[in-house]
PDB file of C-alpha atoms in Angstrom:
ATOM      1  CA  MET V   1    -136.149  23.355 -55.313  1.00 94.00           C
ATOM      2  CA  ILE V   2    -137.239  26.095 -52.989  1.00 96.00           C
ATOM      3  CA  ILE V   3    -137.578  25.045 -49.370  1.00 96.00           C
ATOM      4  CA  THR V   4    -139.943  27.294 -47.432  1.00 95.00           C
ATOM      5  CA  TYR V   5    -140.167  27.314 -43.649  1.00 95.00           C
ATOM      6  CA  LYS V   6    -142.834  29.439 -41.990  1.00 94.00           C
ATOM      7  CA  GLN V   7    -141.490  30.134 -38.517  1.00 90.00           C
ATOM      8  CA  ALA V   8    -143.628  30.349 -35.370  1.00 88.00           C
ATOM      9  CA  ASP V   9    -143.554  34.167 -35.471  1.00 92.00           C
ATOM     10  CA  GLY V  10    -144.943  34.127 -39.031  1.00 91.00           C
ATOM     11  CA  THR V  11    -141.731  35.059 -40.819  1.00 94.00           C
ATOM     12  CA  VAL V  12    -140.953  32.940 -43.850  1.00 95.00           C
ATOM     13  CA  GLU V  13    -137.513  31.588 -44.608  1.00 93.00           C
ATOM     14  CA  GLN V  14    -136.911  30.453 -48.186  1.00 95.00           C
ATOM     15  CA  VAL V  15    -133.819  28.746 -49.505  1.00 95.00           C
ATOM     16  CA  SER V  16    -133.094  27.426 -52.962  1.00 96.00           C
ATOM     17  CA  THR V  17    -131.095  24.297 -53.624  1.00 96.00           C
ATOM     18  CA  LEU V  18    -129.746  26.133 -56.675  1.00 94.00           C
ATOM     19  CA  ASP V  19    -127.839  28.400 -54.260  1.00 95.00           C
ATOM     20  CA  LEU V  20    -126.108  25.532 -52.429  1.00 97.00           C
ATOM     21  CA  SER V  21    -122.385  25.162 -52.888  1.00 97.00           C
ATOM     22  CA  ALA V  22    -120.886  21.819 -53.850  1.00 96.00           C
ATOM     23  CA  ILE V  23    -119.537  21.449 -50.308  1.00 96.00           C
ATOM     24  CA  GLU V  24    -122.962  22.171 -48.798  1.00 97.00           C
ATOM     25  CA  SER V  25    -124.552  19.591 -51.100  1.00 97.00           C
ATOM     26  CA  ALA V  26    -121.907  17.047 -50.080  1.00 97.00           C
ATOM     27  CA  ASP V  27    -122.541  17.872 -46.413  1.00 97.00           C
ATOM     28  CA  ILE V  28    -126.254  17.216 -46.951  1.00 97.00           C
ATOM     29  CA  GLU V  29    -125.475  13.883 -48.622  1.00 97.00           C
ATOM     30  CA  GLU V  30    -123.224  12.927 -45.713  1.00 96.00           C
ATOM     31  CA  ALA V  31    -125.742  14.057 -43.066  1.00 96.00           C
ATOM     32  CA  MET V  32    -128.337  11.867 -44.764  1.00 96.00           C
ATOM     33  CA  GLY V  33    -126.167   8.778 -44.479  1.00 96.00           C
ATOM     34  CA  GLY V  34    -124.409   8.995 -47.833  1.00 96.00           C
ATOM     35  CA  THR V  35    -127.586   9.459 -49.857  1.00 96.00           C
ATOM     36  CA  ALA V  36    -126.857  10.539 -53.431  1.00 96.00           C
ATOM     37  CA  TRP V  37    -127.951  14.057 -54.398  1.00 95.00           C
ATOM     38  CA  ARG V  38    -130.311  12.740 -57.106  1.00 93.00           C
ATOM     39  CA  VAL V  39    -132.125  10.699 -54.436  1.00 96.00           C
ATOM     40  CA  ILE V  40    -132.271  13.739 -52.149  1.00 96.00           C
ATOM     41  CA  GLU V  41    -133.872  15.746 -54.980  1.00 93.00           C
ATOM     42  CA  ASP V  42    -136.490  12.998 -55.357  1.00 92.00           C
ATOM     43  CA  GLN V  43    -137.079  13.072 -51.606  1.00 95.00           C
ATOM     44  CA  LEU V  44    -137.526  16.851 -51.712  1.00 95.00           C
ATOM     45  CA  ARG V  45    -140.148  16.482 -54.450  1.00 91.00           C
ATOM     46  CA  GLY V  46    -141.854  13.965 -52.163  1.00 93.00           C
ATOM     47  CA  GLN V  47    -141.854  16.490 -49.277  1.00 95.00           C
ATOM     48  CA  ASP V  48    -139.524  14.322 -47.171  1.00 96.00           C
ATOM     49  CA  PRO V  49    -138.990  16.141 -43.855  1.00 96.00           C
ATOM     50  CA  THR V  50    -135.421  14.919 -43.386  1.00 96.00           C
ATOM     51  CA  ALA V  51    -134.345  16.133 -46.821  1.00 97.00           C
ATOM     52  CA  MET V  52    -136.020  19.531 -46.330  1.00 97.00           C
ATOM     53  CA  ARG V  53    -134.502  19.831 -42.847  1.00 96.00           C
ATOM     54  CA  ALA V  54    -131.063  18.976 -44.244  1.00 97.00           C
ATOM     55  CA  VAL V  55    -131.230  21.787 -46.795  1.00 97.00           C
ATOM     56  CA  LEU V  56    -132.269  24.300 -44.129  1.00 96.00           C
ATOM     57  CA  TRP V  57    -129.508  23.036 -41.840  1.00 97.00           C
ATOM     58  CA  ALA V  58    -126.858  23.418 -44.543  1.00 97.00           C
ATOM     59  CA  VAL V  59    -127.896  27.005 -45.219  1.00 96.00           C
ATOM     60  CA  ARG V  60    -128.119  27.866 -41.516  1.00 94.00           C
ATOM     61  CA  ARG V  61    -124.545  26.630 -41.073  1.00 96.00           C
ATOM     62  CA  ARG V  62    -123.432  29.641 -43.078  1.00 96.00           C
ATOM     63  CA  THR V  63    -124.158  31.760 -39.995  1.00 95.00           C
ATOM     64  CA  GLU V  64    -124.000  28.999 -37.370  1.00 95.00           C
ATOM     65  CA  PRO V  65    -120.989  26.874 -38.398  1.00 93.00           C
ATOM     66  CA  THR V  66    -121.175  24.615 -35.348  1.00 95.00           C
ATOM     67  CA  ALA V  67    -124.821  23.600 -35.893  1.00 94.00           C
ATOM     68  CA  LYS V  68    -125.158  19.808 -35.853  1.00 95.00           C
ATOM     69  CA  PHE V  69    -127.645  18.082 -38.119  1.00 96.00           C
ATOM     70  CA  SER V  70    -128.609  15.622 -35.391  1.00 93.00           C
ATOM     71  CA  GLU V  71    -129.692  18.541 -33.191  1.00 94.00           C
ATOM     72  CA  PHE V  72    -131.304  20.695 -35.874  1.00 93.00           C
ATOM     73  CA  ASP V  73    -135.089  20.443 -35.626  1.00 93.00           C
ATOM     74  CA  VAL V  74    -137.981  22.018 -37.495  1.00 91.00           C
ATOM     75  CA  PRO V  75    -140.968  22.172 -35.128  1.00 90.00           C
ATOM     76  CA  GLY V  76    -144.368  21.812 -36.755  1.00 90.00           C
ATOM     77  CA  TRP V  77    -142.802  20.747 -40.033  1.00 92.00           C
ATOM     78  CA  ARG V  78    -146.063  19.386 -41.497  1.00 92.00           C
ATOM     79  CA  ARG V  79    -147.695  22.823 -41.310  1.00 92.00           C
ATOM     80  CA  ARG V  80    -144.659  24.992 -41.855  1.00 93.00           C
ATOM     81  CA  LEU V  81    -142.284  23.268 -44.237  1.00 95.00           C
ATOM     82  CA  LYS V  82    -142.647  22.638 -47.973  1.00 95.00           C
ATOM     83  CA  ALA V  83    -140.518  22.113 -51.053  1.00 95.00           C
ATOM     84  CA  ARG V  84    -141.508  23.573 -54.410  1.00 94.00           C
ATOM     85  CA  LEU V  85    -140.116  23.420 -57.932  1.00 91.00           C
ATOM     86  CA  GLU V  86    -138.374  26.395 -59.496  1.00 90.00           C
ATOM     87  CA  ARG V  87    -138.653  27.422 -63.135  1.00 88.00           C
ATOM     88  CA  GLU V  88    -135.396  25.688 -64.152  1.00 88.00           C
ATOM     89  CA  GLU V  89    -136.670  22.390 -62.758  1.00 86.00           C
ATOM     90  CA  ILE V  90    -140.038  22.811 -64.481  1.00 87.00           C
ATOM     91  CA  ASP V  91    -138.192  23.433 -67.752  1.00 88.00           C
ATOM     92  CA  ASP V  92    -136.115  20.273 -67.242  1.00 85.00           C
ATOM     93  CA  VAL V  93    -139.160  18.097 -66.540  1.00 82.00           C
ATOM     94  CA  LEU V  94    -141.099  19.471 -69.491  1.00 84.00           C
ATOM     95  CA  GLU V  95    -138.138  19.191 -71.863  1.00 84.00           C
ATOM     96  CA  ASN V  96    -137.716  15.519 -70.950  1.00 80.00           C
ATOM     97  CA  ILE V  97    -141.430  14.852 -71.367  1.00 79.00           C
ATOM     98  CA  MET V  98    -141.449  16.858 -74.592  1.00 76.00           C
ATOM     99  CA  ALA V  99    -138.715  14.682 -76.081  1.00 78.00           C
ATOM    100  CA  GLU V 100    -140.757  11.588 -75.257  1.00 74.00           C
ATOM    101  CA  ALA V 101    -143.988  13.172 -76.493  1.00 68.00           C
ATOM    102  CA  LEU V 102    -142.422  14.242 -79.778  1.00 67.00           C
ATOM    103  CA  ALA V 103    -141.127  10.741 -80.322  1.00 67.00           C
ATOM    104  CA  ALA V 104    -144.677   9.460 -79.903  1.00 66.00           C
ATOM    105  CA  SER V 105    -146.291  12.536 -81.590  1.00 61.00           C
ATOM    106  CA  GLU V 106    -148.673  13.114 -78.689  1.00 69.00           C
ATOM    107  CA  ASP V 107    -149.344  15.504 -75.809  1.00 78.00           C
ATOM    108  CA  SER V 108    -150.714  12.955 -73.349  1.00 78.00           C
ATOM    109  CA  ALA V 109    -147.381  12.541 -71.518  1.00 76.00           C
ATOM    110  CA  ILE V 110    -147.192  16.290 -70.954  1.00 81.00           C
ATOM    111  CA  GLU V 111    -150.842  16.552 -69.934  1.00 83.00           C
ATOM    112  CA  SER V 112    -150.467  13.732 -67.410  1.00 83.00           C
ATOM    113  CA  MET V 113    -147.555  15.554 -65.711  1.00 82.00           C
ATOM    114  CA  LEU V 114    -149.225  18.988 -65.533  1.00 87.00           C
ATOM    115  CA  PRO V 115    -151.231  18.415 -62.306  1.00 88.00           C
ATOM    116  CA  PHE V 116    -148.035  17.279 -60.532  1.00 86.00           C
ATOM    117  CA  LEU V 117    -146.091  20.287 -61.793  1.00 88.00           C
ATOM    118  CA  ARG V 118    -148.895  22.701 -60.880  1.00 87.00           C
ATOM    119  CA  LYS V 119    -148.987  21.333 -57.349  1.00 88.00           C
ATOM    120  CA  LEU V 120    -145.213  21.539 -56.795  1.00 86.00           C
ATOM    121  CA  ALA V 121    -144.389  24.757 -58.641  1.00 90.00           C
ATOM    122  CA  GLU V 122    -143.382  27.729 -56.523  1.00 88.00           C
ATOM    123  CA  ASP V 123    -144.950  29.960 -59.210  1.00 90.00           C
ATOM    124  CA  THR V 124    -147.592  28.204 -61.319  1.00 86.00           C
ATOM    125  CA  GLY V 125    -147.136  30.875 -63.981  1.00 90.00           C
ATOM    126  CA  ASP V 126    -143.755  29.291 -64.647  1.00 90.00           C
ATOM    127  CA  ILE V 127    -145.522  26.190 -65.953  1.00 89.00           C
ATOM    128  CA  ASP V 128    -147.527  28.168 -68.501  1.00 90.00           C
ATOM    129  CA  ALA V 129    -144.409  30.086 -69.547  1.00 90.00           C
ATOM    130  CA  ALA V 130    -142.436  26.845 -69.925  1.00 88.00           C
ATOM    131  CA  LEU V 131    -145.223  25.270 -72.001  1.00 87.00           C
ATOM    132  CA  LYS V 132    -145.322  28.305 -74.278  1.00 88.00           C
ATOM    133  CA  ALA V 133    -141.525  28.227 -74.615  1.00 86.00           C
ATOM    134  CA  LEU V 134    -141.775  24.600 -75.753  1.00 80.00           C
ATOM    135  CA  GLY V 135    -144.391  25.474 -78.359  1.00 82.00           C
ATOM    136  CA  LYS V 136    -147.114  23.776 -76.336  1.00 82.00           C
ATOM    137  CA  GLY V 137    -149.109  26.885 -75.437  1.00 85.00           C
ATOM    138  CA  HIS V 138    -152.325  25.066 -76.337  1.00 84.00           C
ATOM    139  CA  LEU V 139    -151.864  23.071 -73.102  1.00 84.00           C
ATOM    140  CA  VAL V 140    -151.778  26.185 -70.895  1.00 84.00           C
ATOM    141  CA  THR V 141    -155.443  26.027 -69.963  1.00 68.00           C
ATOM    142  CA  GLY V 142    -155.265  23.725 -66.959  1.00 51.00           C
ATOM    143  CA  PRO V 143    -157.170  23.553 -63.717  1.00 51.00           C
ATOM    144  CA  ALA V 144    -155.984  25.789 -60.904  1.00 48.00           C
ATOM    145  CA  VAL V 145    -154.424  23.912 -58.000  1.00 45.00           C
ATOM    146  CA  SER V 146    -154.330  25.129 -54.425  1.00 46.00           C
ATOM    147  CA  GLU V 147    -150.935  25.933 -52.914  1.00 45.00           C
ATOM    148  CA  ASP V 148    -151.348  23.451 -50.078  1.00 47.00           C
TER     149      ASP V 148
END
């Protein structure tokens, strides 16, 4: 996931969970009360402010090692903070759906997931590329979704 924080001065900070170290991921789990990483990923997809804040905090600790999670705040988070899927995650979702769809010989499972993926993708072109890579290029023509 890519966590994007638009700061008050307009600068944009982006961090990817793919760049987290194992220790940073464990620190995030601990800061969130022992929450398992898989649950945190689900919370990120759901735009959970605590999960997004925890990822930013972990990355900020690289330059501010004494930063405490309990004191780390993200003002205006509803307007400024979002989590979006990266290409690898889109590929994973579509591969899982594809396996199910192939078993049932239908595209409906993939089609039902496309609006969700289009809304959460950092780059919506990644969805079309992933569909083409799966041999499902005929599903590329989907409605455009706003980035908000």
